[in-house]
PDB file of C-alpha atoms in Angstrom:
ATOM      1  CA  MET A   1       2.886   9.527   6.139  1.00 58.00           C
ATOM      2  CA  ALA A   2      -0.102   7.620   6.452  1.00 61.00           C
ATOM      3  CA  GLY A   3      -3.551   8.396   6.081  1.00 60.00           C
ATOM      4  CA  VAL A   4      -6.815   7.961   4.400  1.00 62.00           C
ATOM      5  CA  ASP A   5      -8.266   9.142   0.989  1.00 64.00           C
ATOM      6  CA  ILE A   6     -11.855   9.653   0.864  1.00 58.00           C
ATOM      7  CA  PRO A   7     -12.859  12.099  -2.117  1.00 53.00           C
ATOM      8  CA  ALA A   8     -15.562  14.561  -0.906  1.00 47.00           C
ATOM      9  CA  LYS A   9     -18.822  14.205  -2.056  1.00 44.00           C
ATOM     10  CA  ASN A  10     -19.325  17.044  -4.553  1.00 43.00           C
ATOM     11  CA  TYR A  11     -15.864  15.029  -5.960  1.00 45.00           C
ATOM     12  CA  SER A  12     -16.058  14.437  -9.683  1.00 44.00           C
ATOM     13  CA  LYS A  13     -12.368  13.194 -11.229  1.00 44.00           C
ATOM     14  CA  THR A  14     -12.810  11.883 -14.544  1.00 44.00           C
ATOM     15  CA  ILE A  15     -10.592   8.817 -15.378  1.00 43.00           C
ATOM     16  CA  ASP A  16      -8.518  10.968 -17.692  1.00 42.00           C
ATOM     17  CA  SER A  17      -7.517  13.651 -14.709  1.00 41.00           C
ATOM     18  CA  TYR A  18      -5.193  11.787 -11.680  1.00 45.00           C
ATOM     19  CA  ILE A  19      -5.657  12.575  -8.377  1.00 49.00           C
ATOM     20  CA  ASP A  20      -2.077  12.253  -7.581  1.00 53.00           C
ATOM     21  CA  SER A  21       1.275  12.435  -9.510  1.00 55.00           C
ATOM     22  CA  THR A  22       4.059  12.305  -7.574  1.00 62.00           C
ATOM     23  CA  THR A  23       7.671  10.439  -7.401  1.00 68.00           C
ATOM     24  CA  LEU A  24       7.797   9.306  -3.925  1.00 69.00           C
ATOM     25  CA  GLN A  25      11.663   9.267  -2.200  1.00 78.00           C
ATOM     26  CA  HIS A  26      10.111   5.945  -0.203  1.00 83.00           C
ATOM     27  CA  TYR A  27       7.699   2.811  -0.498  1.00 87.00           C
ATOM     28  CA  GLN A  28       4.157   3.085  -0.112  1.00 88.00           C
ATOM     29  CA  PHE A  29       1.812   0.643   1.025  1.00 91.00           C
ATOM     30  CA  GLU A  30      -1.703   1.457  -0.491  1.00 92.00           C
ATOM     31  CA  TYR A  31      -5.375  -1.036   0.027  1.00 94.00           C
ATOM     32  CA  VAL A  32      -8.357   0.371  -1.390  1.00 94.00           C
ATOM     33  CA  THR A  33     -11.036   0.387   0.545  1.00 94.00           C
ATOM     34  CA  ALA A  34     -14.074   1.447  -2.003  1.00 93.00           C
ATOM     35  CA  GLY A  35     -14.391   2.125  -5.452  1.00 91.00           C
ATOM     36  CA  LYS A  36     -12.298   1.814  -9.002  1.00 89.00           C
ATOM     37  CA  GLY A  37      -9.286   3.457 -10.334  1.00 87.00           C
ATOM     38  CA  ILE A  38      -6.537   3.372 -12.388  1.00 86.00           C
ATOM     39  CA  VAL A  39      -2.459   3.752 -10.731  1.00 86.00           C
ATOM     40  CA  ASP A  40       0.052   4.174 -13.469  1.00 84.00           C
ATOM     41  CA  LEU A  41       3.756   3.411 -12.320  1.00 82.00           C
ATOM     42  CA  SER A  42       6.486   4.667 -14.922  1.00 79.00           C
ATOM     43  CA  GLY A  43       4.052   3.707 -17.744  1.00 81.00           C
ATOM     44  CA  THR A  44       2.761   0.664 -16.352  1.00 83.00           C
ATOM     45  CA  THR A  45      -1.069   0.845 -16.184  1.00 86.00           C
ATOM     46  CA  THR A  46      -3.370  -1.406 -13.789  1.00 89.00           C
ATOM     47  CA  GLU A  47      -7.096  -0.898 -13.079  1.00 92.00           C
ATOM     48  CA  ILE A  48      -7.887  -0.852  -9.423  1.00 92.00           C
ATOM     49  CA  SER A  49     -10.589  -1.476  -6.648  1.00 94.00           C
ATOM     50  CA  ALA A  50     -11.668  -2.243  -3.609  1.00 95.00           C
ATOM     51  CA  GLY A  51      -9.855  -5.074  -1.652  1.00 95.00           C
ATOM     52  CA  ASP A  52      -6.753  -4.201  -4.103  1.00 94.00           C
ATOM     53  CA  PHE A  53      -2.836  -4.060  -2.799  1.00 94.00           C
ATOM     54  CA  PHE A  54      -0.078  -2.698  -3.578  1.00 91.00           C
ATOM     55  CA  ILE A  55       3.208  -0.944  -3.346  1.00 89.00           C
ATOM     56  CA  ILE A  56       4.828   1.737  -4.996  1.00 86.00           C
ATOM     57  CA  GLY A  57       7.974   1.725  -4.645  1.00 83.00           C
ATOM     58  CA  LYS A  58      10.247   4.344  -4.453  1.00 82.00           C
ATOM     59  CA  ASN A  59      11.723   7.320  -7.144  1.00 82.00           C
ATOM     60  CA  VAL A  60       9.009   5.530  -9.181  1.00 81.00           C
ATOM     61  CA  PRO A  61       7.085   8.526 -10.736  1.00 81.00           C
ATOM     62  CA  ARG A  62       3.485   7.014 -10.420  1.00 81.00           C
ATOM     63  CA  LYS A  63      -0.319   8.498 -11.324  1.00 81.00           C
ATOM     64  CA  LEU A  64      -3.637   7.355  -9.457  1.00 83.00           C
ATOM     65  CA  TYR A  65      -6.419   7.983 -11.655  1.00 83.00           C
ATOM     66  CA  SER A  66     -10.129   7.758 -10.018  1.00 83.00           C
ATOM     67  CA  ASN A  67     -13.425   6.612 -11.760  1.00 83.00           C
ATOM     68  CA  PRO A  68     -16.200   9.597 -11.309  1.00 80.00           C
ATOM     69  CA  LYS A  69     -19.168   6.764 -10.560  1.00 85.00           C
ATOM     70  CA  GLU A  70     -17.106   5.071  -8.119  1.00 88.00           C
ATOM     71  CA  PRO A  71     -14.816   6.813  -7.152  1.00 85.00           C
ATOM     72  CA  LEU A  72     -11.676   5.698  -5.277  1.00 86.00           C
ATOM     73  CA  GLU A  73     -10.948   5.440  -1.650  1.00 89.00           C
ATOM     74  CA  LYS A  74      -7.982   3.995   0.184  1.00 90.00           C
ATOM     75  CA  ILE A  75      -5.684   3.573   3.032  1.00 91.00           C
ATOM     76  CA  TYR A  76      -2.429   4.168   2.702  1.00 88.00           C
ATOM     77  CA  PHE A  77       1.219   3.960   4.889  1.00 87.00           C
ATOM     78  CA  SER A  78       4.696   5.012   3.869  1.00 86.00           C
ATOM     79  CA  ALA A  79       8.193   3.294   5.358  1.00 87.00           C
ATOM     80  CA  LYS A  80      11.704   3.508   3.708  1.00 86.00           C
ATOM     81  CA  GLY A  81      14.943   2.321   5.091  1.00 88.00           C
ATOM     82  CA  PRO A  82      17.411  -0.645   3.809  1.00 91.00           C
ATOM     83  CA  PHE A  83      14.840  -3.220   6.397  1.00 90.00           C
ATOM     84  CA  ILE A  84      11.702  -2.415   3.911  1.00 90.00           C
ATOM     85  CA  GLU A  85      13.926  -2.954   1.293  1.00 89.00           C
ATOM     86  CA  SER A  86      15.284  -5.916   2.228  1.00 91.00           C
ATOM     87  CA  MET A  87      11.566  -7.393   3.158  1.00 90.00           C
ATOM     88  CA  LEU A  88      10.335  -6.324  -0.034  1.00 89.00           C
ATOM     89  CA  LYS A  89      13.203  -8.420  -1.428  1.00 89.00           C
ATOM     90  CA  ASP A  90      12.984 -11.294   0.736  1.00 90.00           C
ATOM     91  CA  TYR A  91       9.212 -11.804  -0.115  1.00 88.00           C
ATOM     92  CA  HIS A  92       9.260 -11.228  -3.776  1.00 85.00           C
ATOM     93  CA  LEU A  93       6.936  -7.837  -3.380  1.00 87.00           C
ATOM     94  CA  ASP A  94       9.709  -5.955  -4.997  1.00 80.00           C
ATOM     95  CA  ASN A  95       8.570  -5.340  -7.990  1.00 72.00           C
ATOM     96  CA  GLN A  96       7.553  -2.477 -10.210  1.00 63.00           C
ATOM     97  CA  LEU A  97       3.820  -3.321  -9.898  1.00 70.00           C
ATOM     98  CA  ASN A  98       2.061  -5.963  -7.766  1.00 76.00           C
ATOM     99  CA  VAL A  99      -1.738  -5.250  -7.604  1.00 83.00           C
ATOM    100  CA  ILE A 100      -2.943  -7.963  -5.007  1.00 88.00           C
ATOM    101  CA  LYS A 101      -6.794  -9.188  -4.354  1.00 92.00           C
ATOM    102  CA  VAL A 102      -5.771  -9.708  -0.830  1.00 92.00           C
ATOM    103  CA  ASP A 103      -7.382  -8.834   3.061  1.00 93.00           C
ATOM    104  CA  VAL A 104      -5.243  -6.862   4.682  1.00 95.00           C
ATOM    105  CA  GLU A 105      -7.007  -4.111   5.246  1.00 95.00           C
ATOM    106  CA  GLN A 106      -7.781  -4.573   9.158  1.00 96.00           C
ATOM    107  CA  TYR A 107      -3.997  -4.095   9.569  1.00 95.00           C
ATOM    108  CA  PHE A 108      -3.979  -1.133   7.583  1.00 93.00           C
ATOM    109  CA  HIS A 109      -5.766   0.423  10.420  1.00 92.00           C
ATOM    110  CA  ALA A 110      -4.698  -1.059  13.272  1.00 94.00           C
ATOM    111  CA  ILE A 111      -1.464   0.713  11.869  1.00 92.00           C
ATOM    112  CA  ILE A 112      -3.722   3.878  11.084  1.00 89.00           C
ATOM    113  CA  HIS A 113      -4.864   4.310  14.173  1.00 90.00           C
ATOM    114  CA  LYS A 114      -1.665   3.506  16.430  1.00 90.00           C
ATOM    115  CA  ILE A 115       0.051   6.007  14.684  1.00 87.00           C
ATOM    116  CA  GLU A 116      -2.546   9.070  15.240  1.00 86.00           C
ATOM    117  CA  GLU A 117      -3.124   7.363  18.939  1.00 87.00           C
ATOM    118  CA  ALA A 118       0.462   8.260  19.490  1.00 84.00           C
ATOM    119  CA  LYS A 119       2.337  11.209  20.981  1.00 79.00           C
ATOM    120  CA  SER A 120       5.579  10.674  19.528  1.00 81.00           C
ATOM    121  CA  GLN A 121       7.596   8.145  17.159  1.00 80.00           C
ATOM    122  CA  THR A 122       8.497   5.835  20.003  1.00 86.00           C
ATOM    123  CA  ARG A 123      10.716   2.073  20.492  1.00 88.00           C
ATOM    124  CA  GLU A 124       6.976   0.457  20.773  1.00 91.00           C
ATOM    125  CA  LEU A 125       5.391   2.661  17.815  1.00 90.00           C
ATOM    126  CA  ILE A 126       8.123   1.343  15.368  1.00 89.00           C
ATOM    127  CA  ASP A 127       8.031  -2.205  16.682  1.00 92.00           C
ATOM    128  CA  PHE A 128       4.073  -2.018  16.620  1.00 93.00           C
ATOM    129  CA  ILE A 129       4.193  -0.988  12.584  1.00 91.00           C
ATOM    130  CA  VAL A 130       7.508  -3.555  11.239  1.00 91.00           C
ATOM    131  CA  CYS A 131       5.111  -6.486  13.413  1.00 94.00           C
ATOM    132  CA  GLU A 132       2.117  -5.404  11.387  1.00 95.00           C
ATOM    133  CA  LEU A 133       3.685  -4.269   8.227  1.00 93.00           C
ATOM    134  CA  LEU A 134       5.351  -8.304   8.704  1.00 93.00           C
ATOM    135  CA  LYS A 135       1.795  -9.294   8.700  1.00 95.00           C
ATOM    136  CA  ILE A 136       0.785  -7.256   4.885  1.00 94.00           C
ATOM    137  CA  ILE A 137       4.180  -8.630   3.284  1.00 92.00           C
ATOM    138  CA  GLN A 138       3.403 -12.253   4.538  1.00 92.00           C
ATOM    139  CA  THR A 139      -0.185 -12.069   3.526  1.00 93.00           C
ATOM    140  CA  ALA A 140       0.507 -10.859   0.178  1.00 91.00           C
ATOM    141  CA  HIS A 141       3.750 -13.435  -0.071  1.00 90.00           C
ATOM    142  CA  HIS A 142       1.159 -15.806   0.261  1.00 90.00           C
ATOM    143  CA  GLU A 143      -1.510 -14.875  -2.110  1.00 89.00           C
ATOM    144  CA  LEU A 144       0.987 -14.593  -4.691  1.00 85.00           C
ATOM    145  CA  ASN A 145       3.154 -17.676  -3.889  1.00 82.00           C
ATOM    146  CA  PRO A 146      -0.013 -20.315  -2.433  1.00 82.00           C
ATOM    147  CA  GLU A 147       2.726 -23.092  -2.537  1.00 78.00           C
ATOM    148  CA  SER A 148       5.297 -21.417  -0.580  1.00 72.00           C
ATOM    149  CA  GLU A 149       5.137 -21.008   3.315  1.00 63.00           C
ATOM    150  CA  ASN A 150       5.366 -17.609   4.820  1.00 51.00           C
ATOM    151  CA  THR A 151       8.799 -17.766   5.086  1.00 56.00           C
ATOM    152  CA  PRO A 152      10.832 -16.224   2.434  1.00 55.00           C
ATOM    153  CA  LYS A 153      13.257 -18.363   0.217  1.00 52.00           C
ATOM    154  CA  LYS A 154      16.692 -16.518  -1.562  1.00 49.00           C
TER     155      LYS A 154
END
């Protein structure tokens, strides 16, 4: 699952009503491209705005709220499996909620574009997505741990 959420021009969500309320069976990687909102993961709330990257863990109840004056726009994709879980753990990004101000938008657009142009799920597509995902994870890890190298420490 991947996509871009852009509110319609007549979109008028209030901060008290949410855009999305689900519990996913996979990890969701999200990047805010414009606007402001709030993400609530299992009762832990954090304000989000343009330039924020965050990961929603699998099986974590979530709610996303949009600011009515500056509607939330975001790009996202989902992934699951032991490889993803290991990578997030190794890079210390498996916490309940990490909102990181980091520029990874280009990698998100590259993934979405590749998925949109793909006619089927091929080995080449999976390899491309894994490489772009690794760039996102390394960039986020380095932003959280600027003194570390871009390799995971155990």
